[in-house]
Amino acid sequence: MQLVLEKRTERSNTIALVSPLIAIGLTIVTMTILFAILGKNPVLALQAYFIAPLTDSYSLQELAVKATPLVMIAIGLSLCYLANAWNIGAEGQFLIGAVAGSWIAVKTQGTDAGAWVLPAMLVLAAAAGALYALIPAICKVKFGASEILTSLMLVYVADLLLDYLVRGPWRDPNGFNFPTTAEFDPVATVPLLIEGGRLHLGSIIALLVVAAAAILLGRTIKGFEIRVVGAAPRAARFGGFNANQLVILTFAVSGALAGLAGIIEVAGPVGHLQPGISPGYGFTAIIVAFLGRLNPIGILIAGLFLALTFIGGEQAQIAMKIPLDVTKVFQGILLFYVLACDSLILYRFKLVLANRQVARGAG
Amino acid sequence: MPAYQRMLDPTLNGLHSGESPLLRTVGLTKRYGDFLANDSIDIDVWPKEIHALLGENGAGKSTLVKAIYGLIQPSAGEIRWQGEPIVLSGPSEARSRGIGMVFQHFSLFDNLTVAENVALGLDGKESFKDMSARLEQVSRTYGLPLDPRREVWQLSVGERQRIEIVRALMQDPKFLILDEPTAVLTPQEADQLFVVLERLKAEGRAILYISHKLDEVKRLCDTATILRGGKKVQTCNPRLETAASLARMMVGGEIKEVKAAAGRQTTIPRLVVNDLSLAPDEAHGVRLEHISFELKGGEILGIAGVAGNGQDELFAALSGERLSKDPGTIVIEGIAAGHLSITKRRKLGAAFVPEERLGHGTAPRMKLSENALLTGHAASGMVNRGFIDTAATLKTVDKATETFDVRKAKRDPEAASLSGGNLQKFIVGREILRNPAVLVVSQPTWGVDAGAAAVIRQALLDLATAGAAVLVTSQDLDELAEIADRIAVMFHGRLSAPLAASEATREKLGLLMGGSSLEPKEAAHAVGA
């Protein structure tokens, strides 16, 4: 008897929906084993990860706050990935957006600049993220350089630039030498939705981005272009669609969304520019994009789920002294299972009873 | 087999009595999931016999020979070799028993020499030098000249096939399987191949010959086994059958005859190509050189030629997948279009059907409605201010389904789930429904069942009757003879002057396909121009 993978004649939509759930299930099983090996009670650990954050208003708001950048970045990445353009550098575009937007905040600090400051910050951050993402896109189109490598390497450039600025020119003179800018002025801050809470306007922007992406991909010819170029490049060229143009476009859009997420994070929950503004949002968003099936609604759900792992990780660290890095292990295992389960969309398992010939042929 | 037939058949009668066949399959069955690719097939192949395996695409021919060559394991039934049941662990065991195979698609490395390619395919332990010497000797013995030191990319398709045949012969097979060997040959090259096969037969070898060219089978083969839908229909002596009776057995019914409307009028030139030259965009591609022709409305121009002589490059240049720097080289509906994108050319009224159905003509994993949009977005009112009109795309699917009898499991399935013939009907239908002024179509019925092929050819004729200019590239000379008004031949990136279909005999076309010219003076002039 042997287990074989058999190609399906048509992709299975049921599996396409269920596969992320199977992946999550397998991840939880693996994590249970891992917690047991670490000597922690798996039930309590899983409860700290997945249940505790959902039990109070503060944590629920925090969930939305953490999901906001993940969803925004992942939507942009999904456009790239659908078009077969592999932007791995969203983290860098996120940081560049944060830096560019903060420049206005820092320069207007203490002046009587009006309500234009925050919109200007958002626009500049998006533009900077887009331009930063265009570097690997243009290198790919013009010189055939692998965008996977170039976009990834630019993450470290952005990281060090931010580090330099907050330790040098933009450091808060009254900040006790901490590497951080001064707290942004109110006009340079993303407004809260609930007074005294955590939820801010950025979450609304993220929802609008999800809706726009759903319309783009489902209803417009541009969205169709993006999907065809990724699914069947030669057919796309026959259809008259230019793959190189789409690499440029999707990179620019995803860079803009990452940059926007960056400034919303800095001008929102953080309130000032400092190193470590991102716990790896740009990388986690890759998992969000795939877990969400590169589908806008799926990404919204996946973003909330991954946000849960961030918050749960903190809770588990506080409550049970489980290292925060376990969260990253968790996310890595999850991505692994998501990609593995995806093969079930186009293939199915089949038990084949060995017949006489096979048995003898093998022997 | 009925007794009367056995009596009529010189090869089956008496000759074999008392012996056992060289190879026999008994109830050979191969199942893929719920699909029976081979359903209990019995065939006998005797020494000194050329045995044809006839059938349409998907009839199960390839599956059967793959099982005989050890590439796949049968689900049930057995293979008997010289009377003994055998189980083949793989092709190398088949080869060591004396079963050789020449595939339709060559497995050769372009950048290696002939000798290196042959060495890679042999299991033997002889030195490279001895092997090269033996290669030259075998190729000379059988009249299959080959220079072992040449690199494969420099060779013609016919020469590449020779490598595969010589490679198989170097193992001294008792039983040789040939999968559609003449599909890539000119008629003259095919004749040369038949001489070789007759000789192999005279040496006492058996040949299993897969084909769907009936004239060829009648000429060459002693026995024919016809498969249909995975089952054996009959074994017969093809010389005692007519092409029509063989076709009936293959198809399981009459095929509608394709009829051209009488009194078709040619009108204005709709597609003009002026001295088009284009460098290849990939290594070992073909350079198009000085291609010129004029195609009028109401006319079908056929382009014949052995595959790989620039037909793909010409299609890309005509469609706009590759652009020409000089706009005037391609004129569509009176407008210089050499520099225009495929979308702009579609807007001028041109439509295109590429050779490859999946991955080029359609996105395999997308629905038919989305594949209608793939080419329809340019000029068919499917897009409104950037938004897709889904109802319009579905309407195209329904119309194509109805007009061209596209059979599918549901209203809007994925392209990849359709059979080759039905998908091709959809693709041709999708373009014809746009009422194109110019249709450029490449291999319209390649790998398509006879019923679908007739529908497609009729559609092309009807389109020309309605006033469109139709350019058909095909390797199937019978197809071109059936529908084209004029036939030109591509060879090494050049296009011959078109011949009127009535004058285009197989011999003339074959000479042109092999690179000879019909009138030396005129050809010399054309080269100079």
XYZ file of N, CA and C in Angstrom, chain B residues 304-465:
486
model
N 2.999 26.058 -44.730
C 3.456 24.720 -44.387
C 4.913 24.808 -43.953
N 5.428 23.703 -43.478
C 6.836 23.682 -43.093
C 7.045 22.770 -41.907
N 8.274 22.256 -41.821
C 8.625 21.425 -40.681
C 8.733 22.336 -39.458
N 8.295 21.849 -38.313
C 8.321 22.663 -37.086
C 9.724 23.204 -36.833
N 9.790 24.412 -36.284
C 11.086 24.970 -35.920
C 11.773 25.689 -37.055
N 11.030 26.012 -38.116
C 11.631 26.767 -39.212
C 11.236 28.237 -39.188
N 10.754 28.704 -38.060
C 10.441 30.121 -37.920
C 8.947 30.402 -37.819
N 8.125 29.340 -37.772
C 6.689 29.570 -37.683
C 6.316 30.263 -36.384
N 6.940 29.838 -35.274
C 6.630 30.464 -33.983
C 7.048 31.933 -33.992
N 8.218 32.178 -34.559
C 8.727 33.550 -34.613
C 7.822 34.422 -35.486
N 7.338 33.840 -36.603
C 6.442 34.606 -37.477
C 5.137 34.926 -36.744
N 4.622 33.953 -36.010
C 3.383 34.189 -35.257
C 3.580 35.326 -34.253
N 4.715 35.282 -33.537
C 4.974 36.319 -32.529
C 5.093 37.690 -33.187
N 5.696 37.730 -34.367
C 5.853 39.014 -35.060
C 4.505 39.514 -35.570
N 3.682 38.612 -36.083
C 2.378 39.040 -36.611
C 1.442 39.464 -35.487
N 1.498 38.745 -34.360
C 0.566 39.045 -33.273
C 0.975 40.292 -32.504
N 2.268 40.622 -32.546
C 2.714 41.764 -31.768
C 3.270 41.372 -30.422
N 3.400 40.071 -30.182
C 4.103 39.645 -28.972
C 5.579 40.030 -29.095
N 6.058 40.081 -30.340
C 7.363 40.690 -30.595
C 7.145 41.840 -31.568
N 7.745 42.963 -31.263
C 7.517 44.137 -32.095
C 8.646 44.284 -33.108
N 8.299 44.895 -34.237
C 9.289 45.178 -35.260
C 9.559 46.681 -35.209
N 10.797 47.065 -35.424
C 11.125 48.495 -35.336
C 10.492 49.275 -36.485
N 10.337 48.592 -37.619
C 9.817 49.275 -38.799
C 8.310 49.047 -38.905
N 7.495 50.085 -38.668
C 6.040 49.908 -38.656
C 5.514 49.323 -39.960
N 6.144 49.670 -41.073
C 5.615 49.283 -42.378
C 5.769 47.818 -42.718
N 6.510 47.054 -41.919
C 6.713 45.647 -42.263
C 5.426 44.843 -42.143
N 4.537 45.264 -41.234
C 3.262 44.557 -41.087
C 2.130 45.569 -41.217
N 1.243 45.344 -42.164
C 0.142 46.273 -42.392
C -1.164 45.513 -42.174
N -1.942 45.974 -41.192
C -3.232 45.343 -40.903
C -4.333 46.317 -41.273
N -5.229 45.927 -42.144
C -6.342 46.781 -42.572
C -5.833 48.144 -43.039
N -4.722 48.125 -43.783
C -4.214 49.367 -44.348
C -3.433 50.243 -43.392
N -3.239 49.780 -42.167
C -2.518 50.604 -41.192
C -1.206 49.930 -40.806
N -0.117 50.689 -40.896
C 1.190 50.149 -40.534
C 1.165 49.758 -39.065
N 1.442 48.477 -38.772
C 1.220 47.984 -37.416
C 2.427 47.270 -36.823
N 3.559 47.283 -37.523
C 4.728 46.529 -37.061
C 5.169 46.902 -35.660
N 4.911 48.158 -35.271
C 5.366 48.651 -33.973
C 4.252 48.618 -32.936
N 3.048 48.185 -33.342
C 1.911 48.249 -32.423
C 1.839 47.004 -31.527
N 1.338 47.199 -30.311
C 1.175 46.087 -29.371
C 0.060 45.166 -29.839
N 0.000 43.990 -29.234
C -1.028 43.010 -29.622
C -2.430 43.579 -29.366
N -2.574 44.360 -28.294
C -3.876 44.952 -27.997
C -4.297 45.921 -29.100
N -3.354 46.760 -29.546
C -3.690 47.717 -30.612
C -3.995 46.990 -31.911
N -3.278 45.896 -32.163
C -3.561 45.140 -33.395
C -4.947 44.518 -33.323
N -5.334 44.067 -32.115
C -6.683 43.524 -31.977
C -7.708 44.616 -32.250
N -7.405 45.834 -31.803
C -8.344 46.926 -32.034
C -8.472 47.244 -33.515
N -7.421 46.932 -34.297
C -7.508 47.121 -35.747
C -8.330 46.021 -36.415
N -8.710 45.019 -35.650
C -9.545 43.963 -36.226
C -8.836 42.640 -36.416
N -7.634 42.518 -35.856
C -6.921 41.251 -36.004
C -7.227 40.346 -34.810
N -7.178 39.039 -35.044
C -7.354 38.069 -33.963
C -6.324 36.973 -34.148
N -5.941 36.360 -33.046
C -4.840 35.406 -33.090
C -5.174 34.145 -32.302
N -4.761 32.997 -32.834
C -4.898 31.729 -32.121
C -3.525 31.056 -32.117
N -2.856 31.004 -30.977
C -1.521 30.411 -30.949
C -1.581 28.885 -30.948
N -0.421 28.267 -31.163
C -0.361 26.814 -31.249
C -0.662 26.161 -29.905
N -0.041 26.702 -28.841
C -0.138 26.097 -27.518
C -1.448 26.546 -26.877
N -2.316 25.583 -26.575
C -3.609 25.958 -26.017
C -3.502 26.377 -24.553
N -2.810 25.565 -23.766
C -2.736 25.823 -22.328
C -1.476 26.616 -22.034
N -1.629 27.748 -21.398
C -0.456 28.530 -21.024
C -0.121 29.619 -22.021
N -0.593 29.504 -23.261
C -0.368 30.583 -24.233
C -1.727 31.134 -24.705
N -2.545 30.251 -25.247
C -3.875 30.679 -25.687
C -4.826 30.920 -24.529
N -4.598 30.199 -23.433
C -5.428 30.399 -22.242
C -4.546 30.321 -20.995
N -5.055 30.902 -19.913
C -4.454 30.677 -18.605
C -5.134 29.429 -18.043
N -4.387 28.318 -17.893
C -5.025 27.018 -17.612
C -5.902 27.002 -16.363
N -5.462 27.685 -15.304
C -6.193 27.612 -14.041
C -7.212 28.729 -13.890
N -7.546 29.394 -14.984
C -8.582 30.420 -14.894
C -9.820 29.952 -15.633
N -10.943 30.542 -15.239
C -12.214 30.125 -15.825
C -12.292 30.535 -17.292
N -13.210 29.911 -18.013
C -13.389 30.258 -19.420
C -13.776 31.726 -19.578
N -14.630 32.229 -18.664
C -15.044 33.628 -18.795
C -13.839 34.552 -18.665
N -12.912 34.188 -17.765
C -11.714 35.011 -17.622
C -10.823 34.876 -18.852
N -10.826 33.683 -19.438
C -10.049 33.494 -20.652
C -10.701 34.175 -21.851
N -12.009 34.377 -21.788
C -12.651 35.181 -22.828
C -12.182 36.629 -22.705
N -12.044 37.074 -21.464
C -11.587 38.439 -21.200
C -10.134 38.635 -21.635
N -9.359 37.555 -21.579
C -7.917 37.630 -21.878
C -7.665 38.299 -23.224
N -8.426 37.894 -24.238
C -8.233 38.533 -25.543
C -9.362 39.496 -25.869
N -10.475 39.381 -25.120
C -11.640 40.200 -25.445
C -11.585 41.595 -24.837
N -10.672 41.807 -23.879
C -10.661 43.101 -23.197
C -10.310 44.234 -24.146
N -9.628 43.881 -25.256
C -9.139 44.929 -26.153
C -10.303 45.614 -26.867
N -11.228 44.816 -27.409
C -12.187 45.452 -28.289
C -13.556 44.790 -28.282
N -13.953 44.159 -27.194
C -15.242 43.469 -27.246
C -16.249 43.983 -26.230
N -16.047 45.169 -25.724
C -17.011 45.744 -24.794
C -17.134 44.970 -23.496
N -16.045 44.309 -23.076
C -16.099 43.562 -21.822
C -15.605 44.413 -20.660
N -15.038 45.562 -20.961
C -14.477 46.403 -19.913
C -15.101 47.787 -20.015
N -15.576 48.271 -18.879
C -16.236 49.558 -18.837
C -15.525 50.429 -17.809
N -14.805 51.422 -18.252
C -14.039 52.309 -17.362
C -13.161 51.529 -16.395
N -12.486 50.518 -16.903
C -11.587 49.764 -16.045
C -12.254 48.648 -15.272
N -13.602 48.634 -15.269
C -14.309 47.577 -14.556
C -14.749 46.486 -15.532
N -14.662 45.216 -15.050
C -14.993 44.086 -15.912
C -16.501 43.887 -15.941
N -17.041 43.714 -17.138
C -18.455 43.380 -17.284
C -18.558 41.853 -17.303
N -18.763 41.271 -16.122
C -18.759 39.805 -16.001
C -19.838 39.173 -16.864
N -20.986 39.828 -16.950
C -22.074 39.272 -17.756
C -21.642 39.150 -19.217
N -20.917 40.150 -19.707
C -20.472 40.116 -21.107
C -19.479 38.976 -21.339
N -18.589 38.737 -20.352
C -17.613 37.658 -20.536
C -18.324 36.308 -20.527
N -19.319 36.168 -19.661
C -20.065 34.910 -19.613
C -20.868 34.692 -20.889
N -21.348 35.800 -21.458
C -22.130 35.701 -22.690
C -21.240 35.158 -23.815
N -19.995 35.606 -23.842
C -19.070 35.091 -24.859
C -18.872 33.594 -24.682
N -18.734 33.158 -23.422
C -18.565 31.724 -23.156
C -19.779 30.962 -23.669
N -20.983 31.461 -23.335
C -22.205 30.769 -23.746
C -22.323 30.715 -25.263
N -21.994 31.836 -25.908
C -22.118 31.906 -27.363
C -21.127 30.957 -28.036
N -19.896 30.937 -27.522
C -18.890 30.042 -28.095
C -19.320 28.591 -27.879
N -19.857 28.314 -26.693
C -20.309 26.963 -26.374
C -21.366 26.499 -27.357
N -22.310 27.412 -27.629
C -23.430 27.064 -28.482
C -23.004 26.958 -29.942
N -22.281 27.971 -30.419
C -21.937 28.015 -31.835
C -20.967 26.912 -32.223
N -20.025 26.615 -31.324
C -18.967 25.679 -31.708
C -19.038 24.365 -30.936
N -20.158 24.102 -30.275
C -20.367 22.809 -29.641
C -19.238 22.465 -28.662
N -18.951 23.391 -27.748
C -17.922 23.151 -26.736
C -18.545 22.313 -25.625
N -17.995 21.144 -25.368
C -18.569 20.286 -24.324
C -17.778 20.425 -23.040
N -18.489 20.717 -21.939
C -17.834 20.951 -20.659
C -18.780 20.558 -19.541
N -18.203 20.368 -18.351
C -18.990 19.825 -17.246
C -19.933 20.864 -16.655
N -19.529 22.143 -16.662
C -20.423 23.172 -16.127
C -20.313 24.431 -16.956
N -21.042 25.461 -16.556
C -21.130 26.632 -17.409
C -19.777 27.310 -17.592
N -19.044 27.448 -16.495
C -17.815 28.250 -16.568
C -16.655 27.545 -15.861
N -16.176 26.429 -16.413
C -15.101 25.686 -15.742
C -13.722 26.295 -16.024
N -12.722 25.761 -15.348
C -11.345 26.179 -15.646
C -10.946 25.658 -17.020
N -10.103 26.438 -17.704
C -9.692 26.045 -19.060
C -9.034 24.668 -19.054
N -8.217 24.395 -18.036
C -7.448 23.157 -18.013
C -8.331 21.915 -17.897
N -9.587 22.087 -17.464
C -10.423 20.912 -17.269
C -11.079 20.458 -18.569
N -10.990 21.265 -19.630
C -11.575 20.861 -20.906
C -10.617 19.937 -21.661
N -11.195 19.069 -22.511
C -10.339 18.248 -23.360
C -9.720 19.153 -24.423
N -8.637 18.665 -25.045
C -7.934 19.470 -26.043
C -8.845 19.987 -27.140
N -9.681 19.103 -27.669
C -10.541 19.505 -28.773
C -11.553 20.557 -28.364
N -12.148 20.374 -27.197
C -13.156 21.333 -26.744
C -12.531 22.677 -26.391
N -11.349 22.648 -25.807
C -10.683 23.909 -25.483
C -10.309 24.642 -26.773
N -9.839 23.888 -27.771
C -9.471 24.520 -29.034
C -10.712 25.133 -29.701
N -11.847 24.432 -29.614
C -13.078 24.992 -30.182
C -13.434 26.289 -29.462
N -13.233 26.295 -28.142
C -13.522 27.516 -27.386
C -12.600 28.660 -27.816
N -11.311 28.355 -27.960
C -10.349 29.415 -28.289
C -10.626 29.982 -29.682
N -10.834 29.080 -30.644
C -11.131 29.553 -32.001
C -12.457 30.314 -31.980
N -13.432 29.778 -31.237
C -14.736 30.436 -31.156
C -14.634 31.821 -30.544
N -13.886 31.924 -29.472
C -13.681 33.200 -28.797
C -13.179 34.256 -29.783
N -12.269 33.885 -30.665
C -11.722 34.856 -31.608
C -12.700 35.125 -32.751
N -13.357 34.066 -33.248
C -14.247 34.261 -34.391
C -15.465 35.093 -34.003
N -15.923 34.943 -32.749
C -17.084 35.720 -32.298
C -16.792 37.216 -32.285
N -15.517 37.571 -32.316
C -15.191 38.999 -32.366
C -15.286 39.536 -33.791
N -15.687 38.702 -34.746
C -15.757 39.090 -36.157
C -14.480 39.739 -36.646
N -13.370 39.029 -36.582
C -12.113 39.658 -36.960
C -12.021 39.883 -38.468
N -11.267 40.922 -38.848
C -10.989 41.157 -40.259
C -9.839 40.260 -40.698
N -8.941 39.986 -39.748
C -7.775 39.150 -40.021
C -7.669 38.117 -38.906
N -7.541 36.846 -39.266
C -7.313 35.822 -38.236
C -6.010 35.102 -38.546
N -5.098 35.125 -37.583
C -3.831 34.407 -37.731
C -3.899 33.218 -36.787
N -3.852 32.012 -37.340
C -4.021 30.843 -36.485
C -2.906 29.838 -36.742
N -2.375 29.312 -35.651
C -1.239 28.415 -35.732
C -1.667 27.022 -35.297
N -1.428 26.028 -36.117
C -1.779 24.635 -35.818
C -3.195 24.506 -35.271
N -4.194 24.875 -36.084
C -5.555 24.957 -35.530
C -6.093 23.634 -34.995
N -5.627 22.504 -35.517
C -6.231 21.236 -35.077
C -5.204 20.266 -34.528
N -4.069 20.780 -34.053
C -3.013 19.920 -33.528
C -3.504 19.194 -32.275
N -3.434 17.887 -32.289
C -3.833 17.113 -31.117
C -5.315 17.208 -30.788
N -6.128 17.473 -31.810
C -7.557 17.641 -31.593
C -8.269 16.462 -32.239
N -9.345 15.961 -31.646
C -10.025 14.815 -32.227
C -10.686 15.199 -33.551
N -10.963 14.187 -34.372
C -11.403 14.438 -35.746
C -12.688 15.257 -35.802
N -13.606 15.001 -34.880
C -14.867 15.736 -34.882
C -14.636 17.220 -34.648
N -13.823 17.543 -33.639
C -13.534 18.944 -33.324
C -12.752 19.583 -34.467
N -11.834 18.807 -35.075
C -11.034 19.352 -36.173
C -11.944 19.783 -37.313
N -12.959 18.976 -37.607
C -13.873 19.326 -38.698
C -14.634 20.609 -38.373
N -15.076 20.741 -37.123
C -15.792 21.960 -36.712
C -14.895 23.187 -36.889
N -13.630 23.043 -36.479
C -12.714 24.187 -36.527
C -12.397 24.567 -37.977
N -12.123 23.563 -38.798
C -11.814 23.881 -40.203
C -13.002 24.538 -40.887
N -14.197 24.038 -40.591
C -15.389 24.633 -41.189
C -15.530 26.084 -40.739
N -15.234 26.333 -39.463
C -15.354 27.697 -38.937
C -14.381 28.631 -39.658
N -13.166 28.136 -39.945
C -12.190 28.974 -40.635
C -12.666 29.276 -42.061
N -13.223 28.271 -42.723
C -13.745 28.484 -44.076
C -14.895 29.487 -44.063
N -15.788 29.319 -43.077
C -16.937 30.227 -43.005
C -16.488 31.661 -42.739
N -15.454 31.775 -41.928
C -14.948 33.121 -41.617
C -14.409 33.777 -42.886
N -13.683 33.013 -43.694
C -13.159 33.559 -44.942
C -14.304 33.911 -45.881
N -15.308 33.059 -45.920
C -16.464 33.331 -46.775
C -17.131 34.651 -46.369
